[in-house]
XYZ file of C-alpha atoms in Angstrom:
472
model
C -35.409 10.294 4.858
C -32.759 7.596 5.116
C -31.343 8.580 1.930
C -31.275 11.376 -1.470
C -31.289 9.862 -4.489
C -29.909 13.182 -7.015
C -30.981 14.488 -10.175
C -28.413 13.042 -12.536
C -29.164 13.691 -16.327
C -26.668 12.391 -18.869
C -25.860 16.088 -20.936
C -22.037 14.197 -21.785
C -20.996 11.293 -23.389
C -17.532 9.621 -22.632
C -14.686 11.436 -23.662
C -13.052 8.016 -24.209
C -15.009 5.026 -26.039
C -16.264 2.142 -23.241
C -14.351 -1.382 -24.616
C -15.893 -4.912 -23.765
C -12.440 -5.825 -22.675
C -13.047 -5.059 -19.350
C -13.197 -8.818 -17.750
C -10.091 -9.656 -20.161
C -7.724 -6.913 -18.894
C -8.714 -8.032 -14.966
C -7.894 -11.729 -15.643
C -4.361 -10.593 -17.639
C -3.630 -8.571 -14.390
C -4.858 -11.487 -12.216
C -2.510 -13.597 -14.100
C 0.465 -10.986 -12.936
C -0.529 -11.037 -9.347
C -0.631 -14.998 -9.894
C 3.380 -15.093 -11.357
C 4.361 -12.640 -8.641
C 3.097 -14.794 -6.167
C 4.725 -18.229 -7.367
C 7.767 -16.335 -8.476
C 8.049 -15.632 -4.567
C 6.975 -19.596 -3.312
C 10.131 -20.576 -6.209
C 12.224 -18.475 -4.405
C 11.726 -19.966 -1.029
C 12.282 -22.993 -2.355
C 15.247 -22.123 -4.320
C 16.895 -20.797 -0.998
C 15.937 -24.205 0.607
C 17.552 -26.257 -2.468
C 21.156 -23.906 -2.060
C 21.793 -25.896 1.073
C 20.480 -29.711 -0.096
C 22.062 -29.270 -3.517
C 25.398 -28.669 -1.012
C 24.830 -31.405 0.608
C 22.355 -30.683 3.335
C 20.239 -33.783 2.756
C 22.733 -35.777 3.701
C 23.173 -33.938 7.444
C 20.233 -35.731 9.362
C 22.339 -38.600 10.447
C 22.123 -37.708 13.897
C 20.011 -35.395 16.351
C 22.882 -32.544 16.488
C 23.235 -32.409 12.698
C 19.581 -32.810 11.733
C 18.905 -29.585 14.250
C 21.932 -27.803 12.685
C 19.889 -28.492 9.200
C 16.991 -27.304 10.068
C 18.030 -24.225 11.748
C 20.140 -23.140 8.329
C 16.995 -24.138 6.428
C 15.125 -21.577 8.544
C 17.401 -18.843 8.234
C 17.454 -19.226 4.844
C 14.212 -19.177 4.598
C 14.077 -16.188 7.106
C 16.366 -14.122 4.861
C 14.615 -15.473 1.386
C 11.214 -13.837 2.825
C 12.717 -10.853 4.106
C 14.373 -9.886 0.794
C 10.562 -10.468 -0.306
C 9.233 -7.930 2.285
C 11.870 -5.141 0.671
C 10.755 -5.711 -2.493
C 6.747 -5.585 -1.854
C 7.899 -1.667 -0.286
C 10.162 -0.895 -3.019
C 7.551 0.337 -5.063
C 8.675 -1.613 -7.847
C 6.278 -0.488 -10.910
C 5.822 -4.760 -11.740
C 4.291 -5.138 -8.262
C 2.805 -1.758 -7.916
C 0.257 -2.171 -11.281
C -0.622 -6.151 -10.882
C -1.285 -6.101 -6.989
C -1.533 -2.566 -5.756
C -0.005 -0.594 -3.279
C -2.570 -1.520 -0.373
C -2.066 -4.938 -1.084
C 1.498 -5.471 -1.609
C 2.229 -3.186 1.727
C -0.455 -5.572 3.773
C 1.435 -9.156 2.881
C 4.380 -6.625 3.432
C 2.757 -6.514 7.072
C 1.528 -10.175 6.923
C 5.012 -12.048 6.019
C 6.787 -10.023 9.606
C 5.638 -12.399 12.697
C 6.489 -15.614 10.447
C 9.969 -14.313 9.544
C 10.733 -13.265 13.177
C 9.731 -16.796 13.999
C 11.885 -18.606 11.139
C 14.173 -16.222 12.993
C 14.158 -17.273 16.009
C 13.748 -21.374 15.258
C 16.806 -20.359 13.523
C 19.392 -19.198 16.486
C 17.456 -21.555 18.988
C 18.133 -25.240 16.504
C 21.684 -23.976 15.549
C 22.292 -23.520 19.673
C 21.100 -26.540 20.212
C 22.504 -28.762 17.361
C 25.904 -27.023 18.302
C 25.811 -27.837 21.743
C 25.043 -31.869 21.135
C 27.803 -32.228 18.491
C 30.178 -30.254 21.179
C 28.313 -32.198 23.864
C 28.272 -28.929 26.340
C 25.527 -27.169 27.614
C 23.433 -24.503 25.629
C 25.135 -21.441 27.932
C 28.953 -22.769 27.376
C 27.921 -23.306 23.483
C 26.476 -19.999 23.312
C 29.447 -18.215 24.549
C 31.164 -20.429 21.946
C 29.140 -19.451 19.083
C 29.579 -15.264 20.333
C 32.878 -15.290 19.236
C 31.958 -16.629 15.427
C 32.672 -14.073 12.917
C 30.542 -11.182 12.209
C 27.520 -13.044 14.937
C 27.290 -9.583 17.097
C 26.366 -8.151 13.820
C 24.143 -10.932 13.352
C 22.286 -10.675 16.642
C 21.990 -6.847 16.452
C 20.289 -7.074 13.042
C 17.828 -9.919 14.774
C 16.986 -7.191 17.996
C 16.453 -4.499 15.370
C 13.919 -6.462 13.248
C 12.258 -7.603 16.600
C 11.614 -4.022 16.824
C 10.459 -3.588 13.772
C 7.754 -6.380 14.315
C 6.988 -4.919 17.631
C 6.330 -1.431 16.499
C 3.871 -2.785 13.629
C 1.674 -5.088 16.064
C -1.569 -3.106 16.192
C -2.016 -2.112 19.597
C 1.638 -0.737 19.303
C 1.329 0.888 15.925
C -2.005 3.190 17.670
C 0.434 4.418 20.705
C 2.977 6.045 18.379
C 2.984 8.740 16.141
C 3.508 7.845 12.248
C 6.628 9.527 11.760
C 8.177 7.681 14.957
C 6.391 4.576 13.512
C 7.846 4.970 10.335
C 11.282 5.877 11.498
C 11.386 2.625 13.555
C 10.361 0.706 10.034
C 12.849 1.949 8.302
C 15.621 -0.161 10.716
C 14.556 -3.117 8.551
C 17.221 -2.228 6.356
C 19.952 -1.112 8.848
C 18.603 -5.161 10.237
C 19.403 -6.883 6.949
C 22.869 -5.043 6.004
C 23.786 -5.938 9.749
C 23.131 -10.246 9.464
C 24.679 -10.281 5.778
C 28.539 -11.193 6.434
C 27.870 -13.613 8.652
C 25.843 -15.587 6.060
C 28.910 -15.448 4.057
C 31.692 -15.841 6.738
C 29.959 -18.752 8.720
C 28.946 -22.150 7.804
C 30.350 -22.550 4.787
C 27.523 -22.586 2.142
C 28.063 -19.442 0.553
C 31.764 -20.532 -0.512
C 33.328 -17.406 -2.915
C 33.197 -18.414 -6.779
C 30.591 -21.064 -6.353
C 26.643 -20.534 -7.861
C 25.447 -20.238 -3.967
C 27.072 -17.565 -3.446
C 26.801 -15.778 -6.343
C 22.969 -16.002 -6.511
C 22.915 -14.991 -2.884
C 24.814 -12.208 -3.917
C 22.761 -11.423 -6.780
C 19.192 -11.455 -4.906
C 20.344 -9.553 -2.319
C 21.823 -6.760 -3.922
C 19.419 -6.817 -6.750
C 16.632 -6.052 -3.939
C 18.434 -3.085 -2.641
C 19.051 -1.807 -6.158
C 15.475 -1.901 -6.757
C 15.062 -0.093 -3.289
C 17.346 2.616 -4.103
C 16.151 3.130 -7.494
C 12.417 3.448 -7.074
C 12.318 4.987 -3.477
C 15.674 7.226 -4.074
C 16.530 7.571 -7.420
C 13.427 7.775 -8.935
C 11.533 10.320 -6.795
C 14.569 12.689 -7.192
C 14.414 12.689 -10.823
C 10.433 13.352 -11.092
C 11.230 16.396 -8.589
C 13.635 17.991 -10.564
C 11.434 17.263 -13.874
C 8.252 18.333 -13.279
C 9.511 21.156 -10.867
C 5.984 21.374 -9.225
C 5.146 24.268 -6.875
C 1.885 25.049 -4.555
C -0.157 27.016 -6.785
C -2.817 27.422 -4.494
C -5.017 26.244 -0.941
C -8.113 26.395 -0.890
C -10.949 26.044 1.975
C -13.441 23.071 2.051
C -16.657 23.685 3.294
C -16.775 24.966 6.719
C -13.188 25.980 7.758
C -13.608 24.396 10.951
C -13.516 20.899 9.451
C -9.933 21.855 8.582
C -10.470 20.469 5.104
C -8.143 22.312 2.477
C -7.328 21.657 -1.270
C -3.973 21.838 -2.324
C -3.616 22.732 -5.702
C -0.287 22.469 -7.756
C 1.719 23.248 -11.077
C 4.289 21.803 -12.522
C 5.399 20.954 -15.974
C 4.672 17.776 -17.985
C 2.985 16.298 -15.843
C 1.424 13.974 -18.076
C 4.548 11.758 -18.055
C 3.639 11.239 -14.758
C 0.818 8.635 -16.230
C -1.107 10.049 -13.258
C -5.371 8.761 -13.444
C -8.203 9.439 -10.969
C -7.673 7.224 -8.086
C -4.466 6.784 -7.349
C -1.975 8.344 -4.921
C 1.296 10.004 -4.660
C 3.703 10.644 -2.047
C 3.719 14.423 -0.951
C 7.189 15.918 0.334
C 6.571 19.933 0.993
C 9.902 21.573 1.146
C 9.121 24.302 4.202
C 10.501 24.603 7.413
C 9.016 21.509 9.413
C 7.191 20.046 6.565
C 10.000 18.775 4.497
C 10.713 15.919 5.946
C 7.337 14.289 6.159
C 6.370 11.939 3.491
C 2.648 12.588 2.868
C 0.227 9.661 0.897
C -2.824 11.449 -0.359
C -5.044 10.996 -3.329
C -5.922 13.160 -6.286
C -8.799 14.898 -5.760
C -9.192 15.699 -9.391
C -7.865 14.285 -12.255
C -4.958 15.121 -13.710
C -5.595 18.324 -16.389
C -2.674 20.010 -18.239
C 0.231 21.244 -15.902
C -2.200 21.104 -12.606
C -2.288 18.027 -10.135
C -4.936 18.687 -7.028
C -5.668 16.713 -3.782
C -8.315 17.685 -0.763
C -6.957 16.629 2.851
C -8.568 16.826 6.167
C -6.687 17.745 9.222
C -6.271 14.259 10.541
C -2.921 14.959 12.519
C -0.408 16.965 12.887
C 1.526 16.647 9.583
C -2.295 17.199 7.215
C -3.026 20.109 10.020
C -0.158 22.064 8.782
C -0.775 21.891 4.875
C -3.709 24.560 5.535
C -0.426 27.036 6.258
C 1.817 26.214 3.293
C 2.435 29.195 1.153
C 1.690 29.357 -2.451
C 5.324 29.057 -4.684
C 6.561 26.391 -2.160
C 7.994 23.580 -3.842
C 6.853 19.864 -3.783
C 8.951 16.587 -4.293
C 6.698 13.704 -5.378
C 6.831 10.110 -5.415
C 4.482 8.360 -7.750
C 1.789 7.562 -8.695
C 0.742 4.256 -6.943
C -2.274 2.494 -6.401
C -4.696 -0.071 -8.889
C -7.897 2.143 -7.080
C -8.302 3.136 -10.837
C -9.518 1.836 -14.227
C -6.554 -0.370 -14.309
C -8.439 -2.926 -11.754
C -11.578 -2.496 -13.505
C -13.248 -6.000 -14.547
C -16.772 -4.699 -15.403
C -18.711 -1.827 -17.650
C -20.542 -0.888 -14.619
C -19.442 1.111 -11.645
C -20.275 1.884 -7.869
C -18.363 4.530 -6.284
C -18.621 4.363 -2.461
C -16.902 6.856 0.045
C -17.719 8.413 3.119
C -15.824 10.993 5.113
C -12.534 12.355 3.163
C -12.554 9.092 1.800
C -14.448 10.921 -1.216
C -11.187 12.279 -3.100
C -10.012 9.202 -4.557
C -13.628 8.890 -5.622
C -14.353 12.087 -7.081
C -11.582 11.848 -9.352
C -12.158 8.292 -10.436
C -15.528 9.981 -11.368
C -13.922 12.060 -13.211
C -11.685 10.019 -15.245
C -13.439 6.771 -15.442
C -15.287 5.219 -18.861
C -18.224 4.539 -18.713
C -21.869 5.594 -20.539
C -24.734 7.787 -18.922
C -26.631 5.215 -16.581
C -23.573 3.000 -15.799
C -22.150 4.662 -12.963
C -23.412 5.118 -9.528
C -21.905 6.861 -6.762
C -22.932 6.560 -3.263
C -21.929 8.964 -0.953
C -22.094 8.942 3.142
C -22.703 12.363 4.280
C -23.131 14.388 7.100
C -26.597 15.598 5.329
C -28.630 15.517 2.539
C -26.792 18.665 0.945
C -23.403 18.409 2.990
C -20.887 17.271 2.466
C -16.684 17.419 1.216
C -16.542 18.535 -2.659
C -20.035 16.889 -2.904
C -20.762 19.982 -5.460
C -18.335 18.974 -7.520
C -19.225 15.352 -7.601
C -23.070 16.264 -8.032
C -22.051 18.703 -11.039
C -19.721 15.505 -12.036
C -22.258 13.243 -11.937
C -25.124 15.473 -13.757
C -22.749 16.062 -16.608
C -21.852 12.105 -17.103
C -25.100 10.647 -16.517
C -24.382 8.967 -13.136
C -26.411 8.692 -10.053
C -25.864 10.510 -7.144
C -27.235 8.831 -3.888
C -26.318 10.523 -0.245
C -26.906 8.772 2.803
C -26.747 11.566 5.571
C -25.650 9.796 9.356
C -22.766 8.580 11.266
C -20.272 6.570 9.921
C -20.951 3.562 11.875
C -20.301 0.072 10.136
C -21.358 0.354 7.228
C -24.769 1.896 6.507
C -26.010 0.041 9.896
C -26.685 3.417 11.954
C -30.064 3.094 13.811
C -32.070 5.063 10.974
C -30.625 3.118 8.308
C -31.277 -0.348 10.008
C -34.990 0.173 11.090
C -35.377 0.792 6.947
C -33.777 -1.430 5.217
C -30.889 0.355 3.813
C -28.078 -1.870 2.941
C -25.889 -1.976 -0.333
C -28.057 -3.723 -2.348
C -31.147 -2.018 -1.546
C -29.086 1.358 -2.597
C -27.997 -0.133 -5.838
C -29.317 -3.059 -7.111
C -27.435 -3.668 -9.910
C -24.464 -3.457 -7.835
C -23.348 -7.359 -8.557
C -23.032 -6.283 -11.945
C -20.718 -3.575 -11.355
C -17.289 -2.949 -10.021
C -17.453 -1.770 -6.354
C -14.720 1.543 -5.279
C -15.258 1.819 -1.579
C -13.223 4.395 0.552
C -13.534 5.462 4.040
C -13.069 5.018 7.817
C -11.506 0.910 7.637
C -14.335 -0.560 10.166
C -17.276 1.453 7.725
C -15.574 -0.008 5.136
C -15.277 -3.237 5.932
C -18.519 -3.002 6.551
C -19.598 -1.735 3.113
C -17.104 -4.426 1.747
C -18.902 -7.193 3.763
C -22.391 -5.908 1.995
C -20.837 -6.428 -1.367
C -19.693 -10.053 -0.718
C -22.907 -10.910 0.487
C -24.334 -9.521 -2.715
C -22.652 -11.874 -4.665
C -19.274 -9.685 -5.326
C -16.432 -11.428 -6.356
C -13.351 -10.286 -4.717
C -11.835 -9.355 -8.536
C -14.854 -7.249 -8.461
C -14.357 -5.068 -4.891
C -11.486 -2.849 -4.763
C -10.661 -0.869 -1.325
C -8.327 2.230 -0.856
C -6.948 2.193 2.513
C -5.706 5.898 3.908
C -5.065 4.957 7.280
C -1.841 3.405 8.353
C-alpha cells in the first residue's frame, strides 16, 4: 500500500465562522510585502541622490573624479543595503506579518555577496581615483589614504563583514556548529558601528547641520533602535510578563527517537497573539542551556495559560531539552512566522509535513477555519500507524472533518521513493483538489522542495504555497 487514506468524520463544526475574505486579506498583505519592497528600492536611491543633490553629478569631468564618484556611490549604496539587512533581522512586527520570518531572513541572506561586492568596488575605485588625481601609484596612495581619519576602523568593519559573508556561504555554514555560526553573524553589527565615523569624518558629504547628514543620522540610528527594541527590549519585557516556567516533558513515541514535548505555563499568554503555526524563540534559563536561543514551533495551539512545542533531538542544544527540569524558567521571543491563517488566500487547505516537520502542522490543524471536508492533511510517515503526535492529528482531524492521508517511506524528494514512483503517487494524485486550496508544507528542505515543486506544477500560485523552514 503506497498510502492510508483515514477515517475522518466531521462530529465538529468550526469554532470560528469561515469568511469569503480569504483572497482579499492575501492581496492586502501582498500589497504590504509590495510597499516594503519599494520602500527599500526608494531608499537606495535616496542614498544615491545625497551625493548628486551635493554635487556629485558634476564630478565625472575626468577619469580620477568619475572613479572617485562611483566608488562613494557604491559605498553608499553598500551601507543603504546593509542598514536594510538589520532591519529584515530585527524582527520588526511591519516586516514580520506582511513577508514572514523565512522570507525576510532569506533576502536577509540574499542581499550579503552583493553588499560585500558594492564593498569592495567601493575601496578598489576610491584607490584608484585617488591615485590618478595624486598621480602616484595605487601602493604610495594607499599608504596615503591609511592615515585618513577613522579608515582602520573602516577597514576592520569591511574584514569583519567579509567574515560574516564567509561564514553564511553554504558549504561553510554545514562545517560549523549553529551557535559558532551565529556568534560569527552577530559581528555584522560590531562591522557597521566600526565604518560609521569615517562616513562622517571623510569626504565631506555628510557636513554637520546639513539634511545629508541628518538623514544619515536618522536611518542609521533609527535601524539600531528598532534592533534594540524588538530583539532586546522587547523579549525582556514578555519574560518578565508572562513569567512562563516548564510545566512538564513529555516522551514522543519511542524514546529512542529522542522526541520530547515541552509543555509550559505562564500567565496571559493570550497577549502573546500566539496562533497554530508560528514560532517563538526558546531561551531555557539552566546551567548550559541559557544561552542558546532555540526557534521551534507550537505544537499545539495556544489554550489558556499553557503554550506546548514537540522537538526532536537534532543536535546538541534540542538533545538536552529531554533533561530540563519541570519549574525551570523560559525567556521567549515572539511569536514570528505568516505559516498561519494570516497567509491564508483560500477556504481550502492542505497540510503537508513529514518528519518533525509535523508540529507546525498539527497546530495549524488545530487552530485553522475551515468546514468538515475542506481540510486535508497529508502526512509522511515512517508507517501506516507511526508516526510523531500522528494520534493527536488523527483524533484532530476526526473531530473537524478533515482527511487524514499517511504515506509510510523515506523521505526522499518529495513522495518520489521507489514505491511511490512505480504507482503514481504524486501531490495531485493524493489530493486533487489541491489547486483549490492553500498548500502548508514542512519538512526536510530537499523533500520539501520537492513537495513544493509538485504544487507548482499543479497549477499553485506562489500566494497559494507557504513553506516553514526549521533548518538553518
Amino acid at each position: 500500500m503506497a498510502f492510508l487514506v483515514h477515517d475522518a468524520r466531521p462530529l465538529e463544526r468550526p469554532t470560528r465562522p469561515v469568511g469569503g475574505d480569504e483572497r482579499s486579506r492575501a492581496g492586502r498583505r501582498l500589497w504590504r510585502v509590495d510597499l516594503l519592497q519599494a520602500a527599500a528600492v526608494t531608499s537606495v536611491a535616496v542614498a544615491i541622490a545625497l551625493f548628486l543633490a551635493e554635487g556629485g553629478a558634476a564630478r565625472f569631468a575626468d577619469p580620477g573624479a568619475a572613479l572617485t564618484s562611483l566608488g562613494i556611490v557604491a559605498g553608499l549604496a553598500a551601507t543603504d543595503l546593509v542598514l536594510v539587512m538589520l532591519l529584515l533581522a530585527a524582527r520588526v512586527p511591519l516586516i514580520e506579518r506582511a513577508v514572514g520570518h523565512d522570507a525576510a531572513m532569506a533576502l536577509h541572506g540574499r542581499l550579503g555577496k552583493p553588499v560585500l561586492y558594492l564593498l569592495l568596488a567601493h575601496g578598489v575605485l576610491l584607490l584608484g581615483g585617488y591615485a590618478i588625481a595624486d598621480g602616484i601609484d595605487l601602493w604610495a596612495e594607499a599608504l596615503v589614504i591609511w592615515n585618513l581619519p577613522d579608515l582602520p576602523l573602516a577597514i576592520l568593519g569591511f574584514a569583519l563583514f567579509l567574515a560574516v559573508v564567509v561564514s553564511s556561504l553554504v558549504a561553510v555554514r554545514r562545517k560549523l556548529r549553529y551557535e559558532v555560526w551565529h556568534v560569527i553573524h552577530l559581528l555584522v553589527y560590531v562591522a557597521v558601528l566600526a565604518a560609521l565615523p569615517h562616513q562622517f569624518s571623510v569626504g565631506g558629504l555628510f557636513v554637520v547641520g546639513s539634511w545629508q547628514w541628518a538623514y544619515w543620522l536618522v536611518i542609521t540610528f533609527g535601524t539600531f533602535a528598532a534592533l534594540v527594541g524588538y530583539r532586546v527590549v522587547a523579549p525582556v519585557v514578555a519574560t518578565l510578563r508572562h513569567g512562563l516556567v516548564v510545566e512538564r516533558i513529555d516522551p514522543v513515541g519511542d524514546p529512542r527517537d529522542g522526541v520530547v514535548s515541552v509543555t509550559m505555563r505562564g500567565r496571559r499568554l493570550a497577549a502573546l497573539r500566539a496562533t497554530g503555526g508560528q514560532f517563538l524563540i526558546w531561551r531555557f534559563l539552566t546551567a548550559g542551556q541559557w544561552w542558546q536561543a532555540h526557534p521551534y514551533s507550537l505544537s499545539a495551539a495556544p489554550r489558556g495559560d499553557r503554550l506546548r512545542i514537540t522537538v526532536r533531538a537534532l543536535g546538541d542544544g534540542s538533545a538536552s531539552l529531554a533533561g530540563i527540569r519541570p519549574g525551570t524558567r523560559v525567556a521567549l521571543e515572539g511569536p514570528y512566522g505568516i505559516f498561519s491563517e494570516a497567509s491564508r488566500s483560500r477556504r481550502r487547505l492542505t497540510l503537508v509535513a513529514a518528519g518533525i516537520g509535523v508540529t507546525p502542522i498539527r497546530s495549524l490543524l488545530e487552530s485553522a477555519s475551515f468546514r468538515p471536508g475542506e481540510a486535508t492533511v497529508v502526512l509522511r510517515t515512517q508507517g501506516p500507524a507511526e508516526g510523531w503526535l500522528l494520534d493527536e492529528v488523527r483524533e484532530l482531524c476526526h473531530r473537524r472533518g478533515a482527511t487524514l492521508i499517511t504515506v509510510p517511506g523515506g523521505r526522499g524528494r518529495g513522495w518520489l521513493t521507489p514505491p511511490a514512483e512505480q504507482q503514481g503517487l504524486h501531490l495531485l494524485a493524493l489530493v486533487p483538489a489541491v489547486a483549490d486550496s492553500d498548500l502548508y508544507v514542512c519538512g526536510p528542505r530537499g523533500w520539501a522542495e520537492g513537495v513544493i515543486s509538485e504544487a507548482r506544477a499543479a497549477g499553485l500560485a506562489d500566494e497559494q504555497i507557504h513553506h516553514e523552514r526549521f533548518d538553518w
